[in-house]
């Protein structure tokens, strides 16, 4: 499978759609810190890569409804 990448400049509140089912929104930005909201189907696995380590965010299916 061939992979591509893109670099996007976004402002707080703007959204990026990945395919038909995943939306990433920048909800906070201050200095070097930012916060993203990822909306995806429950079965989508989300991972955060930081300094060579991988942190697996619990899947939406594993979270109890609020």
PDB file of C-alpha atoms in Angstrom:
ATOM      1  CA  UNK A   1       0.000   0.000   0.000  1.00  0.00           C
ATOM      2  CA  UNK A   2       1.374   3.406  -0.978  1.00  0.00           C
ATOM      3  CA  UNK A   3       1.079   6.084   1.724  1.00  0.00           C
ATOM      4  CA  UNK A   4       1.055   9.823   1.249  1.00  0.00           C
ATOM      5  CA  UNK A   5       1.201  12.694   3.682  1.00  0.00           C
ATOM      6  CA  UNK A   6      -0.018  16.261   3.761  1.00  0.00           C
ATOM      7  CA  UNK A   7       0.810  19.215   5.984  1.00  0.00           C
ATOM      8  CA  UNK A   8      -2.100  21.529   6.736  1.00  0.00           C
ATOM      9  CA  UNK A   9      -2.279  24.833   8.583  1.00  0.00           C
ATOM     10  CA  UNK A  10      -5.456  24.979  10.638  1.00  0.00           C
ATOM     11  CA  UNK A  11      -7.035  27.520  12.944  1.00  0.00           C
ATOM     12  CA  UNK A  12      -8.893  26.782  16.159  1.00  0.00           C
ATOM     13  CA  UNK A  13     -12.346  25.463  15.271  1.00  0.00           C
ATOM     14  CA  UNK A  14     -11.375  24.181  11.825  1.00  0.00           C
ATOM     15  CA  UNK A  15     -11.911  20.531  10.949  1.00  0.00           C
ATOM     16  CA  UNK A  16     -10.068  18.022   8.792  1.00  0.00           C
ATOM     17  CA  UNK A  17     -12.034  15.092   7.342  1.00  0.00           C
ATOM     18  CA  UNK A  18     -10.229  11.785   6.831  1.00  0.00           C
ATOM     19  CA  UNK A  19     -12.268   9.605   4.527  1.00  0.00           C
ATOM     20  CA  UNK A  20     -16.004   9.638   5.160  1.00  0.00           C
ATOM     21  CA  UNK A  21     -15.972   8.667   8.838  1.00  0.00           C
ATOM     22  CA  UNK A  22     -13.164  10.472  10.685  1.00  0.00           C
ATOM     23  CA  UNK A  23     -13.093  14.175  11.604  1.00  0.00           C
ATOM     24  CA  UNK A  24     -10.198  15.869  13.413  1.00  0.00           C
ATOM     25  CA  UNK A  25     -10.838  19.315  14.903  1.00  0.00           C
ATOM     26  CA  UNK A  26      -8.354  21.719  16.486  1.00  0.00           C
ATOM     27  CA  UNK A  27     -10.144  22.910  19.615  1.00  0.00           C
ATOM     28  CA  UNK A  28      -7.315  24.633  21.527  1.00  0.00           C
ATOM     29  CA  UNK A  29      -3.924  26.115  20.671  1.00  0.00           C
ATOM     30  CA  UNK A  30      -1.519  27.997  22.924  1.00  0.00           C
ATOM     31  CA  UNK A  31       2.230  28.138  22.330  1.00  0.00           C
ATOM     32  CA  UNK A  32       3.534  24.599  21.804  1.00  0.00           C
ATOM     33  CA  UNK A  33       0.409  22.927  23.196  1.00  0.00           C
ATOM     34  CA  UNK A  34      -2.696  22.085  21.222  1.00  0.00           C
ATOM     35  CA  UNK A  35      -5.780  19.937  21.748  1.00  0.00           C
ATOM     36  CA  UNK A  36      -7.514  17.917  19.051  1.00  0.00           C
ATOM     37  CA  UNK A  37     -10.964  16.349  18.995  1.00  0.00           C
ATOM     38  CA  UNK A  38     -11.176  13.145  16.947  1.00  0.00           C
ATOM     39  CA  UNK A  39     -14.646  11.946  15.946  1.00  0.00           C
ATOM     40  CA  UNK A  40     -14.664   8.433  14.520  1.00  0.00           C
ATOM     41  CA  UNK A  41     -16.692   5.234  14.516  1.00  0.00           C
ATOM     42  CA  UNK A  42     -16.390   3.200  17.712  1.00  0.00           C
ATOM     43  CA  UNK A  43     -14.303   0.482  16.043  1.00  0.00           C
ATOM     44  CA  UNK A  44     -11.575   2.895  14.865  1.00  0.00           C
ATOM     45  CA  UNK A  45      -8.384   2.509  16.907  1.00  0.00           C
ATOM     46  CA  UNK A  46      -6.596   5.776  17.729  1.00  0.00           C
ATOM     47  CA  UNK A  47      -2.903   5.909  18.677  1.00  0.00           C
ATOM     48  CA  UNK A  48      -0.811   8.820  19.913  1.00  0.00           C
ATOM     49  CA  UNK A  49       2.881   8.632  18.917  1.00  0.00           C
ATOM     50  CA  UNK A  50       5.257  10.625  21.083  1.00  0.00           C
ATOM     51  CA  UNK A  51       9.067  10.432  21.279  1.00  0.00           C
ATOM     52  CA  UNK A  52       9.193   6.913  19.847  1.00  0.00           C
ATOM     53  CA  UNK A  53       6.583   5.583  22.293  1.00  0.00           C
ATOM     54  CA  UNK A  54       3.049   4.715  21.301  1.00  0.00           C
ATOM     55  CA  UNK A  55       0.115   5.461  23.574  1.00  0.00           C
ATOM     56  CA  UNK A  56      -3.043   3.631  22.578  1.00  0.00           C
ATOM     57  CA  UNK A  57      -6.132   5.649  23.313  1.00  0.00           C
ATOM     58  CA  UNK A  58      -8.999   3.388  24.400  1.00  0.00           C
ATOM     59  CA  UNK A  59     -11.338   2.685  21.516  1.00  0.00           C
ATOM     60  CA  UNK A  60     -14.709   4.347  21.640  1.00  0.00           C
ATOM     61  CA  UNK A  61     -16.246   0.857  21.998  1.00  0.00           C
ATOM     62  CA  UNK A  62     -14.334   0.336  25.260  1.00  0.00           C
ATOM     63  CA  UNK A  63     -15.588   3.579  26.772  1.00  0.00           C
ATOM     64  CA  UNK A  64     -18.817   3.549  28.706  1.00  0.00           C
ATOM     65  CA  UNK A  65     -21.520   5.880  27.405  1.00  0.00           C
ATOM     66  CA  UNK A  66     -21.711   9.220  29.219  1.00  0.00           C
TER      67      UNK A  66
END
